[in-house]
Short mmCIF file of C-alpha atoms (C1' of nucleotides) and ligand atoms in Angstrom, two decimals:
data_model
loop_
_atom_site.label_atom_id
_atom_site.label_comp_id
_atom_site.label_asym_id
_atom_site.label_seq_id
_atom_site.Cartn_x
_atom_site.Cartn_y
_atom_site.Cartn_z
CA MET A 16 138.77 -91.36 8.96
CA GLU A 17 142.00 -91.89 9.38
CA ILE A 18 144.62 -90.15 12.29
CA ARG A 19 148.33 -89.65 12.65
CA ILE A 20 150.26 -90.83 15.73
CA GLY A 21 150.23 -87.14 17.39
CA ASP A 22 146.45 -86.77 16.98
CA LEU A 23 145.57 -90.50 18.61
CA ALA A 24 148.44 -89.72 21.72
CA LYS A 25 145.91 -86.48 22.59
CA ARG A 26 142.96 -88.47 22.06
CA SER A 27 144.01 -91.43 24.50
CA GLY A 28 146.54 -89.16 26.84
CA CYS A 29 149.21 -91.08 25.83
CA GLU A 30 152.32 -90.37 24.54
CA VAL A 31 153.62 -90.79 21.19
CA VAL A 32 156.45 -93.15 22.19
CA THR A 33 154.06 -95.15 24.25
CA ILE A 34 151.87 -95.97 21.15
CA ARG A 35 154.60 -96.98 19.20
CA TYR A 36 155.82 -99.25 22.31
CA TYR A 37 152.59 -100.98 22.51
CA GLU A 38 153.04 -101.99 18.37
CA LYS A 39 156.01 -103.36 19.34
CA GLU A 40 154.62 -105.45 22.18
CA GLY A 41 151.75 -106.70 20.04
CA LEU A 42 149.19 -104.59 21.99
CA LEU A 43 148.27 -102.66 19.21
CA PRO A 44 147.93 -103.84 15.58
CA LYS A 45 150.47 -102.55 12.59
CA PRO A 46 148.81 -99.80 11.30
CA ALA A 47 148.34 -98.82 8.01
CA ARG A 48 151.08 -96.13 6.43
CA SER A 49 150.55 -93.43 4.45
CA GLY A 50 152.60 -92.67 1.37
CA GLY A 51 155.27 -91.15 3.37
CA ASN A 52 155.48 -93.94 5.96
CA PHE A 53 153.54 -92.26 8.56
CA ARG A 54 151.20 -94.48 10.73
CA LEU A 55 147.71 -94.41 9.96
CA TYR A 56 144.83 -95.03 12.86
CA GLY A 57 141.36 -95.74 12.51
CA ASP A 58 138.37 -95.95 15.04
CA ALA A 59 139.02 -99.99 15.90
CA HIS A 60 142.64 -98.44 17.05
CA ILE A 61 141.36 -95.68 18.84
CA GLU A 62 139.08 -97.88 21.09
CA ARG A 63 141.68 -100.37 21.78
CA LEU A 64 144.05 -98.00 22.92
CA GLN A 65 141.60 -96.44 25.13
CA PHE A 66 140.62 -100.00 26.53
CA ILE A 67 144.42 -100.59 27.06
CA ARG A 68 145.23 -97.10 28.80
CA HIS A 69 141.91 -97.80 31.03
CA CYS A 70 143.72 -101.15 32.16
CA ARG A 71 146.78 -99.10 32.46
CA SER A 72 144.94 -96.45 34.83
CA LEU A 73 143.87 -99.62 36.75
CA ASP A 74 147.53 -100.74 37.47
CA MET A 75 147.23 -104.06 35.44
CA THR A 76 150.37 -105.10 33.88
CA LEU A 77 151.01 -105.43 30.27
CA SER A 78 150.53 -109.30 30.35
CA GLU A 79 147.49 -108.88 32.11
CA ILE A 80 146.32 -106.75 29.53
CA ARG A 81 147.54 -108.90 26.74
CA ALA A 82 145.23 -111.60 28.11
CA LEU A 83 142.17 -109.42 28.11
CA LEU A 84 142.85 -108.29 24.75
CA GLY A 85 143.01 -111.83 23.73
CA LEU A 86 139.55 -112.82 25.26
CA ARG A 87 138.26 -109.76 23.50
CA ASP A 88 139.39 -110.89 20.23
CA ASN A 89 137.67 -114.14 20.87
CA PRO A 90 134.06 -113.26 21.68
CA MET A 91 132.56 -116.67 21.52
CA GLN A 92 134.36 -117.68 24.71
CA ASP A 93 132.99 -117.90 28.40
CA CYS A 94 133.69 -114.62 30.09
CA GLY A 95 134.94 -116.81 33.65
CA GLU A 96 138.62 -116.14 32.87
CA VAL A 97 137.87 -112.31 32.64
CA ASN A 98 136.39 -112.46 36.11
CA THR A 99 139.13 -114.83 37.50
CA LEU A 100 141.87 -112.33 35.96
CA LEU A 101 139.90 -109.33 37.61
CA GLU A 102 139.45 -111.00 40.82
CA ALA A 103 143.33 -111.79 41.21
CA HIS A 104 143.89 -108.59 40.47
CA ILE A 105 141.80 -107.11 43.08
CA GLN A 106 143.59 -109.26 45.40
CA GLN A 107 147.12 -107.82 44.14
CA VAL A 108 145.92 -104.50 45.25
CA GLU A 109 144.72 -105.40 48.48
CA MET A 110 147.85 -107.33 49.69
CA ARG A 111 149.77 -103.99 48.50
CA VAL A 112 147.71 -101.92 50.26
CA SER A 113 148.05 -103.56 53.52
CA ALA A 114 151.30 -103.92 53.03
CA LEU A 115 151.75 -100.04 52.31
CA LEU A 116 149.63 -99.50 55.35
CA GLN A 117 151.94 -101.51 57.92
CA LEU A 118 154.85 -99.79 56.19
CA LYS A 119 153.35 -96.57 56.94
CA ARG A 120 153.00 -97.30 60.80
CA HIS A 121 156.36 -98.51 60.78
CA LEU A 122 157.53 -95.30 59.10
CA VAL A 123 155.39 -92.92 61.90
CA ASP A 124 157.03 -95.02 64.76
CA LEU A 125 160.24 -94.11 63.41
CA ARG A 126 159.21 -90.03 63.01
CA GLU A 127 158.59 -90.06 66.72
CA LYS A 128 161.73 -91.26 67.73
CA CYS A 129 163.67 -87.68 66.45
CA SER A 130 162.64 -85.00 69.52
CA GLY A 131 163.46 -81.93 67.41
CA SER A 132 166.82 -80.56 65.92
CA ARG A 133 169.95 -82.27 67.26
CA SER A 134 173.20 -83.73 65.54
CA VAL A 135 172.84 -86.54 63.08
CA GLU A 136 174.72 -88.80 65.19
CA ALA A 137 172.04 -88.72 68.18
CA CYS A 138 168.82 -88.73 65.90
CA GLY A 139 166.82 -91.34 67.33
CA ILE A 140 165.63 -91.80 63.51
CA LEU A 141 168.70 -93.15 62.03
CA GLN A 142 169.55 -94.75 65.06
CA GLY A 143 166.07 -96.72 64.41
CA LEU A 144 166.97 -97.62 61.19
CA GLY A 145 170.11 -99.10 62.14
CA ASN A 146 169.14 -101.36 65.16
CA CYS A 147 165.84 -102.13 64.70
CA ASN A 148 163.63 -104.66 66.64
CA CYS A 149 160.20 -103.88 64.98
CA HIS A 150 160.23 -106.69 62.37
CA GLY A 151 160.99 -109.22 64.70
CA GLU A 152 164.69 -110.55 65.33
CA SER A 153 166.78 -110.48 62.24
CA ALA A 154 166.20 -108.54 59.36
CA THR A 155 163.89 -110.55 57.18
CA ASN A 156 163.51 -110.29 53.25
CA SER A 157 159.59 -109.09 53.63
CA GLN A 158 159.73 -106.98 50.59
CA THR A 159 156.76 -105.23 49.34
CA SER A 160 157.96 -103.38 46.23
CA GLY A 161 156.87 -103.74 43.02
CA MET V 23 186.38 -110.93 62.28
CA GLU V 24 186.09 -111.13 58.61
CA ILE V 25 183.42 -112.84 56.91
CA ARG V 26 182.78 -113.69 53.15
CA ILE V 27 180.00 -112.63 51.15
CA GLY V 28 178.01 -115.69 51.33
CA ASP V 29 177.82 -115.31 55.43
CA LEU V 30 176.98 -111.72 55.19
CA ALA V 31 174.12 -112.79 52.76
CA LYS V 32 172.87 -114.84 55.26
CA ARG V 33 173.36 -112.36 57.84
CA SER V 34 171.40 -109.58 56.25
CA GLY V 35 168.68 -111.67 54.28
CA CYS V 36 170.02 -110.31 51.27
CA GLU V 37 171.25 -112.37 48.02
CA VAL V 38 175.16 -112.25 47.31
CA VAL V 39 174.36 -110.53 43.85
CA THR V 40 172.33 -107.77 45.65
CA ILE V 41 175.51 -107.16 48.09
CA ARG V 42 177.77 -106.86 45.34
CA TYR V 43 175.34 -104.24 43.47
CA TYR V 44 175.22 -102.33 46.67
CA GLU V 45 179.01 -102.10 46.53
CA LYS V 46 178.94 -100.90 42.75
CA GLU V 47 176.44 -98.40 43.62
CA GLY V 48 178.50 -96.98 45.95
CA LEU V 49 175.91 -97.55 49.13
CA LEU V 50 178.64 -100.07 50.43
CA PRO V 51 182.53 -99.32 50.61
CA LYS V 52 184.56 -101.64 49.03
CA PRO V 53 185.71 -104.47 51.39
CA ALA V 54 189.27 -105.82 51.60
CA ARG V 55 190.13 -108.87 49.52
CA SER V 56 191.75 -112.35 50.40
CA GLY V 57 194.43 -113.59 48.73
CA GLY V 58 191.90 -115.57 46.48
CA ASN V 59 190.23 -112.51 45.86
CA PHE V 60 187.27 -112.83 47.82
CA ARG V 61 185.38 -110.09 49.55
CA LEU V 62 186.23 -110.03 53.23
CA TYR V 63 183.87 -108.02 55.64
CA GLY V 64 184.11 -106.54 58.91
CA ASP V 65 181.43 -105.75 61.54
CA ALA V 66 180.90 -102.05 59.97
CA HIS V 67 179.81 -103.67 56.80
CA ILE V 68 177.27 -105.84 58.12
CA GLU V 69 175.91 -102.91 60.26
CA ARG V 70 175.61 -100.96 57.40
CA LEU V 71 174.00 -103.69 55.45
CA GLN V 72 171.51 -104.16 57.82
CA PHE V 73 170.73 -100.31 57.75
CA ILE V 74 170.29 -100.27 54.08
CA ARG V 75 168.30 -103.25 53.93
CA HIS V 76 165.94 -101.74 56.97
CA CYS V 77 165.54 -98.88 54.60
CA ARG V 78 164.39 -101.09 51.90
CA SER V 79 161.96 -102.92 53.58
CA LEU V 80 160.30 -99.24 54.43
CA ASP V 81 160.25 -98.83 50.49
CA MET V 82 162.49 -96.31 50.26
CA THR V 83 164.65 -95.71 47.09
CA LEU V 84 168.24 -96.64 46.92
CA SER V 85 169.15 -92.61 45.93
CA GLU V 86 166.83 -91.92 49.58
CA ILE V 87 168.96 -94.41 51.27
CA ARG V 88 172.00 -93.02 49.77
CA ALA V 89 171.09 -89.77 51.20
CA LEU V 90 170.31 -91.10 54.60
CA LEU V 91 174.04 -93.11 54.42
CA GLY V 92 175.31 -89.43 53.50
CA LEU V 93 174.13 -87.81 56.62
CA ARG V 94 175.13 -90.53 59.02
CA ASP V 95 178.58 -90.34 57.77
CA ASN V 96 178.64 -86.98 58.84
CA PRO V 97 177.61 -87.43 62.00
CA MET V 98 178.00 -83.48 63.46
CA GLN V 99 175.35 -82.06 60.82
CA ASP V 100 171.74 -80.85 62.12
CA CYS V 101 169.26 -84.05 61.82
CA GLY V 102 166.57 -81.76 59.75
CA GLU V 103 167.31 -83.16 56.80
CA VAL V 104 166.62 -86.82 58.14
CA ASN V 105 163.39 -85.42 59.05
CA THR V 106 162.41 -83.85 55.81
CA LEU V 107 163.47 -87.13 54.14
CA LEU V 108 161.29 -89.38 56.13
CA GLU V 109 158.29 -86.84 56.23
CA ALA V 110 158.39 -86.67 52.19
CA HIS V 111 158.91 -90.25 52.47
CA ILE V 112 155.67 -90.97 54.30
CA GLN V 113 153.80 -88.46 52.07
CA GLN V 114 154.54 -90.74 49.04
CA VAL V 115 153.48 -93.95 51.03
CA GLU V 116 149.99 -92.09 52.02
CA MET V 117 149.54 -91.07 48.28
CA ARG V 118 150.42 -94.33 46.78
CA VAL V 119 147.70 -95.63 49.30
CA SER V 120 145.01 -93.50 48.74
CA ALA V 121 145.51 -93.99 44.88
CA LEU V 122 145.52 -97.56 45.31
CA LEU V 123 142.22 -97.37 47.25
CA GLN V 124 140.41 -95.62 44.70
CA LEU V 125 141.55 -98.12 42.36
CA LYS V 126 140.42 -100.75 43.94
CA ARG V 127 137.02 -99.11 44.48
CA HIS V 128 137.13 -98.83 40.78
CA LEU V 129 137.96 -102.58 40.17
CA VAL V 130 135.25 -103.64 42.46
CA ASP V 131 132.73 -101.89 40.53
CA LEU V 132 133.68 -103.56 37.64
CA ARG V 133 133.54 -106.77 39.15
CA GLU V 134 130.05 -106.02 39.84
CA LYS V 135 129.28 -105.64 36.14
CA CYS V 136 129.24 -109.18 35.25
CA SER V 137 126.41 -111.33 36.08
CA GLY V 138 127.71 -114.46 35.88
CA SER V 139 129.04 -117.07 33.17
CA ARG V 140 128.11 -115.76 29.54
CA SER V 141 130.15 -115.19 26.63
CA VAL V 142 133.06 -112.67 26.45
CA GLU V 143 131.25 -110.65 24.12
CA ALA V 144 128.21 -109.62 26.41
CA CYS V 145 130.49 -109.55 29.35
CA GLY V 146 129.89 -106.09 31.43
CA ILE V 147 133.60 -106.28 32.74
CA LEU V 148 134.71 -105.90 29.29
CA GLN V 149 132.43 -103.72 28.03
CA GLY V 150 133.06 -101.32 31.18
CA LEU V 151 137.08 -101.61 30.55
CA GLY V 152 135.87 -100.29 26.73
CA ASN V 153 133.73 -97.42 27.49
CA CYS V 154 134.12 -96.01 30.90
CA ASN V 155 133.17 -92.69 31.88
CA CYS V 156 134.30 -93.41 35.73
CA HIS V 157 137.30 -90.91 35.50
CA GLY V 158 135.37 -88.25 34.10
CA GLU V 159 134.87 -87.70 30.32
CA SER V 160 137.96 -89.06 28.38
CA ALA V 161 141.10 -91.03 29.34
CA THR V 162 143.26 -89.27 31.76
CA ASN V 163 146.58 -89.96 32.15
CA SER V 164 146.34 -90.43 36.10
CA GLN V 165 149.07 -92.95 36.37
CA THR V 166 149.63 -94.39 39.73
CA SER V 167 152.53 -96.97 38.70
CA GLY V 168 155.60 -96.44 40.35
"C1'" DT R 5 196.22 -136.55 47.18
"C1'" DA R 6 192.64 -135.84 43.86
"C1'" DA R 7 188.39 -135.51 42.42
"C1'" DA R 8 183.97 -133.35 43.57
"C1'" DA R 9 181.00 -130.09 45.88
"C1'" DA R 10 180.32 -125.50 47.27
"C1'" DC R 11 181.86 -120.79 47.08
"C1'" DT R 12 183.39 -116.98 44.87
"C1'" DC R 13 184.71 -113.84 40.89
"C1'" DT R 14 183.82 -110.47 36.37
"C1'" DA R 15 181.22 -109.32 32.94
"C1'" DT R 16 176.90 -109.39 30.68
"C1'" DA R 17 171.98 -109.89 29.41
"C1'" DG R 18 167.48 -109.50 30.97
"C1'" DT R 19 163.38 -107.84 33.67
"C1'" DA R 20 158.61 -103.75 33.46
"C1'" DA R 21 156.96 -100.10 31.50
"C1'" DC R 22 158.28 -96.82 29.65
"C1'" DT R 23 161.60 -92.25 28.55
"C1'" DA R 24 164.88 -89.81 26.29
"C1'" DT R 25 168.35 -89.00 22.59
"C1'" DA R 26 170.23 -88.67 18.22
"C1'" DG R 27 169.79 -88.24 13.29
"C1'" DA R 28 167.02 -88.38 9.04
"C1'" DG R 29 162.74 -87.93 6.55
"C1'" DT R 30 157.83 -85.51 5.55
"C1'" DC R 31 154.32 -82.22 5.36
"C1'" DA R 32 151.85 -77.47 5.77
"C1'" DA R 33 152.26 -72.46 6.05
"C1'" DG R 34 154.72 -68.14 4.82
"C1'" DC J 14 161.96 -72.38 -0.38
"C1'" DT J 15 163.13 -72.41 3.96
"C1'" DT J 16 160.85 -72.72 8.66
"C1'" DG J 17 158.61 -75.43 11.91
"C1'" DA J 18 155.78 -79.06 13.59
"C1'" DC J 19 155.79 -83.59 13.02
"C1'" DT J 20 157.25 -88.39 12.14
"C1'" DC J 21 160.34 -92.23 11.27
"C1'" DT J 22 163.93 -95.93 13.07
"C1'" DA J 23 167.33 -97.41 16.24
"C1'" DT J 24 169.72 -97.09 20.58
"C1'" DA J 25 170.48 -96.36 25.53
"C1'" DG J 26 168.86 -95.22 30.10
"C1'" DT J 27 165.63 -95.79 33.97
"C1'" DT J 28 165.10 -99.13 39.04
"C1'" DA J 29 166.76 -102.87 41.94
"C1'" DC J 30 167.64 -105.96 40.90
"C1'" DT J 31 167.69 -111.43 38.73
"C1'" DA J 32 170.15 -114.63 35.57
"C1'" DT J 33 173.91 -116.56 33.28
"C1'" DA J 34 178.16 -117.78 31.40
"C1'" DG J 35 182.42 -119.06 32.33
"C1'" DA J 36 186.41 -119.06 35.12
"C1'" DG J 37 189.20 -119.32 39.87
"C1'" DT J 38 189.25 -120.86 44.73
"C1'" DT J 39 187.88 -123.34 49.01
"C1'" DT J 40 186.40 -126.85 51.22
"C1'" DT J 41 184.87 -131.71 51.80
"C1'" DT J 42 185.13 -136.24 50.82
"C1'" DA J 43 186.67 -140.74 48.76
ZN1 ZN P 223 166.71 -86.07 64.93
ZN1 ZN P 224 162.23 -101.34 61.31
ZN1 ZN P 225 131.22 -111.85 32.45
ZN1 ZN P 226 137.01 -96.84 34.15
#
DNA sequence: TAAAAACTCTATAGTAACTATAGAGTCAAG
DNA sequence: CTTGACTCTATAGTTACTATAGAGTTTTTA
C-alpha cells in the first residue's frame, strides 16, 4: 500500500512542499521511489507525519519534535524526558499568554485615548504611542514576540 | 545636538544593527553623516525610534508601524485609520490568546496521560501525540503560529 | 606620538518554518 | 498524441532581526 506525495498531503492536511521540507530536515525518512522518481509512502510515513502535524498544531518547534521523534525511535528509554519536554512547552505557552494579556491591556488603554474622529495630529492614540510612561521610565526591550 | 548610533541604541533600548535595519526598511530616514561617515542623529530621530520601539513592544508588525508612521507624517488627516489599525491589532492579539489557551488545555490533557516513569514505548503522552481524536477526526491544519 | 581599545562602516549569510516560483519530467485519460 | 494533473529539483522570498567578516574611525592610554 504505497501512496504518492499528493495523497499523503491530503491525508495529513499538510502541503506537499512541507512534506518535502520535513524530509530535508530529517524529520521524515527518505521514502522509496517509483520508476519515474516519484516518492512512495507507506503506513509508517503516514503515521509519523500525523505525529509531526499534531505536535505542530500544539505549537511545538521542529527541534522539540525532533527530540520527541528521537525518543519514539528508541522505545526502551525512560519516558522522563518526554515529560520534561512537555512541561517546558506548557510553561512557554503560559508565559506567552500572560505576555499577550498584558500587551492587550496596554492596547485597550491606548484605544481609550482617542475620543472620536479628529485630526491625526491631535489623536491621543498616536500621542500615546509617542511618549508613553506605561512601561516605566525609558523604553525597555521587553519583547514578547516569537 | 547630534548623537552617534551607539548612543541612540542605548537611549532606545534597541541594538545598533536594528537601527541600521530600520533605516534600510525606510522606517527611519537616512541621517546626516560625520566627516568619517558615521551616522549622526537628532531629536526627531530619537523620538521616531522610540515610537517604533513602543509599537514593537505592542507586537505590531513593521508594516503596521509603517502605516502608523505614514499617518503621523500627514497630520491633517482624519484619525479614523489609526483607530481601525489599532482595533485590528487588538483583535489579532485576542485571537492569538484564545488559540493559545485552547492549545494549553490540550497540552495539559496530554500531560495527564503519563502516570509516572516507565518506558517511552508505553508512555501515554507519545501515544496521545500519535493517535489523537481531540481535534475531531483527522488532523486539521488549525495552525496558530505566527 | 603611537599603539590599543572601542566604535562604526558595508556587505553578506543565517535564523524558523515554511511559501512561491521556474523549468523540466511523468502519468492517466480522451 | 496531446492535454492536464501531478511530480521532480533548485532557488529565492517571507519576518524581524542576529551574527560575521573585514576594513576604517575615534578615543583612550602608555
Ligand atoms: Zn484619534
Ligand atoms: Zn506604552
Ligand atoms: Zn510517560
Ligand atoms: Zn491532540
